[in-house]
Amino acid sequence: MFPKPDLSSLILGLIVVLECTRFNLAWGQLIRPVYVYEGLIKDIHDYFNNTCIILLHTNPNPIETQGLVESEGLLILQKYLSMTHHIRTTFMDFHMFSTRIGQSYYHIKRPLFVILNDYEDTRHDFAYQISTWIAMAYPTWLIFFRNETKFADFFFEIYVPFDCKFMVAQSSVNVTGKEIITEVYQVDRGKELRSMQFGVWDIRKGLKGPTRGLFFRRNNLFGQNIRVTSVHDPPISLFHHNEQNEITRISGFFGEVILLLQEALNCTFTYKEAESWGMCLPDGSCTGAIGMLMNNDVDFAATEFMMTSDRLDSISFTTPIYTTKCRTYIKRPASADVKWNAYTAPFSANIWGTIALFIIITSGLIVIIQRISAFTSLSFQNNNHLPSRFTEVLFYVVGAFCSQGMEQSTLDPVKIVHLMIHLSAVVILAAYSAALISFLAVKTFIMPFTTMDGLLKDGTYRFSAVGDSADYSFFQNTSDKIMSVLFDQLLVKETNLPRNYLDGLERVCKENKYAFMTLDNMAALLQQKVDCKLEPLDTITQITVAMGLQLNSPYRGIINTNILLLRDSGILERLLETQWSIKLSEATSSWKSVEIGDIVPLLLLITVALLISCLVCVMEYIIVKNFSTRKKLKINKLQKIVNRI
């Protein structure tokens, strides 16, 4: 028989039972000791360098429903994180988060979301109130599981994207105070939930996390099919079809890049052709490859996309592939038909003046020497046949500079002057001949303008860019006054814009006075495929080229990681050198021919000289004939006078 309890014992026992019940209810949200939450959350925050922590739970009123002990535990956890370690921390239930924060969650920079437990109501609220609308890859996730909870059961109907950092903490069975942390993800919606160990945490050593980055750990897409589109833009992207006219692969530079990505990612690619790169219209819709990405027709656009701000709201970009300059190209103007300055341009005006002065001085010196030597009768008798007038001497000196000889003099001073003249003439003639040959051999041309402002002011050129592309939208949305006027006056008038860069450059060569905006590397690559010489205007802007992905694509990180690996290993640089190298179809001759226009001034000079010579000859003939006639008349007249006498 047990002793009959008194009233005080009954009251004490009831109080103990109530307190124990309240204690169990109070710790319902926290399924680990507070020190485990404190240490693990703090270490995860430090590992990922998060800026703040949001502790999510399912009970909107924990104090009213579960008592003061629950509130005390949550407040201890918040105080430890916010006051001890100065980490911005807040508690929030799922309903409050979805209603008060909502779509503005992206204003929170690098948040860490912590789900305190794995209860069924927690799973239900998280699955249907949060995961259906939030971009799961934006925050870092940490959830605490009980050991009996299965991953597949909790994450049923919850999509954890490939690039999502979602970690599950479970207690170690053998060691108290030790947590096994597993990261979970899915390759695609509806695919198998995959998991791998992220690290281990214990109270003494803290967190021992992975040493490799996220996409070095998740480097396998397990054969996932990725839909790829590109633009037919030879020679950097060309489609290859099978007998059923299905696209089997893409060749060219971007084709080589995605083949390397396919091998590294362990995935498969299926292809669709885009009619153009695309642009976004004022109504929010987009065309071409951009529209295909927006409409979920494809996952990846393997073609050159200019990284422009107006596209950031529609698609995501990979890491940059290369940078280049954007400018307008025109056909090289024809060389001048007649180079009127061809035979004077080799020497400057100062040199020509010096040569003329030298000829005058040496001619005068010869005349002076001859006049002085005339005082000696012997010298005068020996040299009376030599020219003594200044004009005659000047004519002979000019002839010496034209490689003509001079009649030898017996006077030593004159011989020295002759030697100096011939030596100077040889040196000057050699320099002049070399400069003249270079001037005639080098084809020169004059650009009608070199700037976009000059193109606009010229008024005779048509102007275009690739239709339905960033090139076109650049002029459409620019704030630059000249570019805006070019768009309104020239570009909008082009009803049939080029489909790609090759088409545009071919029009530059075929059509008269046609200007086309393209990239420098594309112009260099396609120069060999067009039949004219292209000339660039001044640079419009520096651009960066990348490939395109769907907005918030889960594969952007792993693709960027592998592109960086290709760049660091030198493979991307080698592809750029080999795929973009200019290979001439046939060797060009090193000889430069002189055209008829180059010798027109010389022919004209000879013709004018002949005409003047003929004119002088005719004039001399007339003068001599008149003189002879008049002389005969005088003789006859004198003869008559004599006869009369």
XYZ file of C-alpha atoms in Angstrom, residues 249-556:
308
model
C 26.361 20.771 -84.555
C 27.769 24.281 -84.800
C 31.226 24.988 -86.174
C 33.404 28.055 -85.994
C 34.755 29.782 -82.916
C 31.613 29.518 -80.798
C 31.040 25.969 -82.009
C 34.472 24.984 -80.685
C 33.805 26.718 -77.368
C 30.512 24.908 -76.704
C 32.007 21.552 -77.710
C 34.632 22.039 -74.992
C 31.883 23.051 -72.549
C 29.802 20.003 -73.470
C 32.700 17.695 -72.678
C 33.541 19.463 -69.412
C 29.929 19.639 -68.162
C 28.955 16.097 -69.161
C 25.798 17.283 -70.870
C 24.180 17.070 -74.291
C 23.266 19.935 -76.598
C 20.324 20.234 -78.963
C 20.305 23.081 -81.421
C 17.894 25.666 -82.794
C 18.712 28.399 -85.258
C 17.876 32.011 -84.438
C 17.069 34.415 -87.242
C 18.923 37.260 -85.538
C 20.613 38.263 -82.318
C 17.455 40.078 -81.312
C 16.460 43.216 -79.483
C 13.807 44.217 -76.981
C 10.854 46.279 -78.173
C 9.104 49.060 -76.236
C 6.197 46.728 -75.371
C 8.583 44.452 -73.440
C 8.736 41.645 -76.001
C 12.033 40.597 -77.544
C 12.986 39.143 -80.909
C 15.633 36.761 -82.211
C 17.860 34.801 -79.861
C 16.996 37.086 -76.931
C 13.296 36.342 -77.410
C 14.024 32.603 -77.521
C 15.825 32.845 -74.178
C 13.049 34.924 -72.621
C 10.311 32.562 -73.854
C 12.134 29.476 -72.528
C 12.577 28.089 -76.040
C 16.308 27.609 -75.408
C 18.661 27.643 -72.435
C 21.858 28.949 -73.974
C 22.759 31.276 -76.869
C 26.208 30.396 -78.239
C 26.880 33.512 -80.273
C 28.465 36.911 -79.781
C 26.315 39.174 -77.646
C 27.274 42.737 -76.865
C 27.005 43.210 -73.119
C 24.632 46.181 -73.044
C 22.637 47.498 -70.097
C 19.292 47.325 -71.897
C 19.654 43.537 -72.218
C 20.292 42.886 -68.526
C 16.576 42.865 -67.742
C 15.950 40.177 -70.360
C 18.880 37.761 -70.312
C 22.000 36.867 -68.360
C 25.493 36.982 -69.806
C 28.348 34.590 -69.388
C 31.746 35.836 -68.339
C 33.248 37.983 -71.134
C 34.777 36.097 -74.059
C 36.726 39.000 -75.564
C 36.689 42.762 -75.918
C 36.868 44.731 -79.137
C 36.012 48.090 -80.660
C 32.910 49.010 -82.571
C 33.205 51.365 -85.534
C 31.930 52.118 -89.029
C 33.688 50.824 -92.156
C 33.589 52.160 -95.706
C 35.170 51.043 -98.957
C 38.631 52.457 -99.507
C 38.342 55.433 -101.875
C 40.095 55.084 -105.220
C 43.554 56.630 -105.526
C 43.759 60.039 -107.155
C 43.878 59.673 -110.968
C 46.642 62.227 -111.290
C 49.262 62.893 -108.648
C 50.098 66.437 -109.573
C 52.648 66.736 -106.805
C 54.234 63.343 -107.509
C 57.516 64.797 -108.800
C 57.855 67.573 -106.255
C 56.589 65.773 -103.154
C 59.805 63.736 -102.516
C 61.575 66.936 -101.401
C 60.198 69.664 -99.224
C 60.073 73.271 -100.350
C 63.159 74.105 -98.272
C 65.214 71.435 -100.014
C 64.085 72.570 -103.460
C 65.013 76.141 -102.519
C 68.442 75.028 -101.288
C 69.117 73.148 -104.546
C 68.070 76.177 -106.628
C 70.284 78.456 -104.554
C 73.195 76.027 -104.947
C 72.757 76.018 -108.766
C 72.684 79.827 -108.918
C 75.730 80.182 -106.654
C 77.826 77.628 -108.561
C 76.804 79.138 -111.921
C 77.769 82.594 -110.725
C 81.040 81.213 -109.314
C 81.976 79.717 -112.706
C 81.214 83.002 -114.481
C 83.292 84.989 -111.974
C 86.253 82.606 -112.275
C 86.107 82.778 -116.059
C 85.901 86.593 -116.015
C 88.890 86.843 -113.687
C 90.888 84.421 -115.797
C 90.069 86.494 -118.886
C 92.783 88.969 -117.849
C 95.290 86.344 -118.856
C 95.390 86.258 -122.616
C 96.516 82.655 -122.682
C 93.654 81.541 -120.577
C 91.250 83.590 -122.608
C 92.504 82.127 -125.866
C 92.246 78.568 -124.502
C 88.731 79.049 -123.125
C 87.151 81.455 -125.589
C 84.957 78.587 -126.826
C 83.417 77.994 -123.358
C 80.118 79.702 -122.337
C 80.745 82.894 -120.493
C 77.289 84.328 -120.057
C 75.488 83.564 -116.781
C 72.371 82.176 -118.487
C 74.454 79.787 -120.565
C 76.427 78.566 -117.550
C 73.199 78.226 -115.553
C 71.743 76.060 -118.319
C 74.779 73.734 -118.240
C 74.700 73.452 -114.404
C 71.016 72.534 -114.475
C 71.890 69.941 -117.119
C 74.542 68.492 -114.781
C 71.884 68.003 -112.108
C 69.888 66.133 -114.770
C 72.839 63.770 -115.367
C 74.124 65.714 -118.389
C 77.799 66.369 -118.952
C 79.581 69.728 -118.861
C 82.290 70.779 -121.315
C 85.623 70.453 -119.594
C 87.506 73.598 -118.701
C 91.289 74.030 -118.516
C 90.930 76.211 -115.463
C 91.595 74.329 -112.242
C 89.186 76.449 -110.156
C 86.405 75.744 -112.653
C 87.269 72.018 -112.589
C 86.888 72.021 -108.802
C 83.519 73.737 -109.104
C 82.467 71.172 -111.749
C 83.506 68.313 -109.450
C 81.515 69.794 -106.578
C 78.483 70.188 -108.867
C 78.651 66.596 -110.148
C 79.143 65.084 -106.683
C 76.215 67.083 -105.309
C 74.094 66.133 -108.318
C 74.833 62.406 -107.847
C 73.838 62.489 -104.161
C 70.738 64.613 -104.721
C 69.625 62.562 -107.726
C 70.008 59.277 -105.805
C 67.984 60.596 -102.869
C 65.355 62.052 -105.174
C 65.038 58.811 -107.184
C 64.577 56.694 -104.035
C 61.974 59.049 -102.614
C 60.152 59.283 -105.937
C 60.005 55.494 -106.371
C 58.639 55.091 -102.842
C 56.085 57.815 -103.432
C 54.871 56.270 -106.678
C 54.902 52.679 -105.386
C 52.875 53.363 -102.225
C 49.202 53.682 -103.073
C 47.805 56.703 -101.362
C 44.209 57.701 -100.937
C 42.282 60.426 -99.211
C 39.485 59.523 -96.787
C 36.373 61.640 -97.403
C 35.824 61.730 -93.616
C 37.070 59.928 -90.514
C 34.304 60.518 -87.955
C 30.605 59.808 -87.652
C 30.033 63.550 -87.698
C 31.873 63.690 -91.023
C 29.713 60.855 -92.356
C 26.622 62.806 -91.403
C 27.870 66.061 -92.926
C 29.001 64.361 -96.162
C 25.408 63.475 -96.973
C 26.233 61.168 -99.902
C 26.731 57.907 -97.988
C 24.113 55.413 -96.873
C 24.540 53.975 -93.393
C 23.377 50.670 -91.869
C 23.951 48.152 -89.098
C 22.907 44.545 -88.557
C 19.145 44.468 -88.260
C 17.444 43.290 -85.082
C 20.639 43.459 -83.051
C 22.400 45.420 -80.324
C 24.123 47.418 -83.064
C 20.771 48.764 -84.205
C 19.400 49.343 -80.699
C 22.620 51.183 -79.801
C 21.658 53.977 -82.217
C 17.997 53.699 -81.319
C 18.587 54.245 -77.590
C 21.675 56.449 -77.640
C 21.838 59.799 -75.897
C 24.609 61.025 -78.196
C 23.283 63.773 -80.449
C 25.240 62.796 -83.579
C 24.320 59.104 -83.253
C 20.686 60.022 -82.725
C 20.647 62.188 -85.855
C 22.352 59.388 -87.817
C 19.607 57.028 -86.709
C 16.803 59.419 -87.637
C 18.218 60.595 -90.964
C 20.029 57.540 -92.322
C 19.505 54.293 -90.445
C 15.699 54.313 -90.308
C 15.589 54.816 -94.074
C 17.254 51.440 -94.668
C 14.368 49.037 -95.164
C 16.530 45.988 -95.899
C 19.189 45.845 -93.196
C 22.003 43.242 -93.382
C 21.363 39.885 -91.694
C 24.911 39.522 -90.356
C 28.319 41.144 -90.520
C 29.392 39.368 -93.712
C 26.261 40.529 -95.505
C 26.888 44.112 -94.406
C 30.534 44.190 -95.491
C 29.661 42.652 -98.858
C 27.232 45.527 -99.402
C 29.996 47.989 -98.560
C 32.038 46.574 -101.456
C 29.196 46.135 -103.949
C 27.245 49.335 -103.435
C 28.503 52.836 -104.022
C 29.072 54.954 -100.911
C 27.769 52.513 -98.319
C 28.859 52.651 -94.655
C 28.345 49.780 -92.217
C 28.958 49.485 -88.468
C 30.696 46.324 -87.285
C 33.269 45.016 -84.812
C 36.978 45.407 -85.450
C 37.749 41.704 -85.148
C 34.867 40.791 -87.448
C 36.069 43.276 -90.067
C 39.605 41.871 -89.849
C 38.323 38.311 -90.158
C 35.962 39.025 -93.049
C 38.342 41.274 -94.994
C 39.556 38.243 -96.956
C 36.001 37.305 -97.906
C 35.076 40.603 -99.546
C 36.499 42.008 -102.767
C 37.435 45.503 -101.653
C 39.680 47.137 -99.118
C 37.828 48.239 -95.982
C 38.725 51.420 -94.173
C 37.622 52.194 -90.591
C 36.357 55.458 -89.196
C 37.110 56.562 -85.654
C 36.082 54.254 -82.806
C 32.477 54.610 -81.663
C 32.762 52.617 -78.448
C 34.649 49.819 -76.717
C 32.466 46.740 -76.220
C 32.620 43.441 -74.395
C 31.314 40.275 -76.028
C 29.816 37.318 -74.151
C 27.324 34.505 -74.716
C 23.723 34.596 -73.480
C 21.707 32.584 -70.973
C 18.215 32.689 -69.564
C 17.695 35.207 -66.804
C 18.819 33.624 -63.490
C 19.924 30.472 -65.305
C 21.118 27.782 -62.853
C 23.888 26.848 -65.305
C 25.463 30.297 -65.490
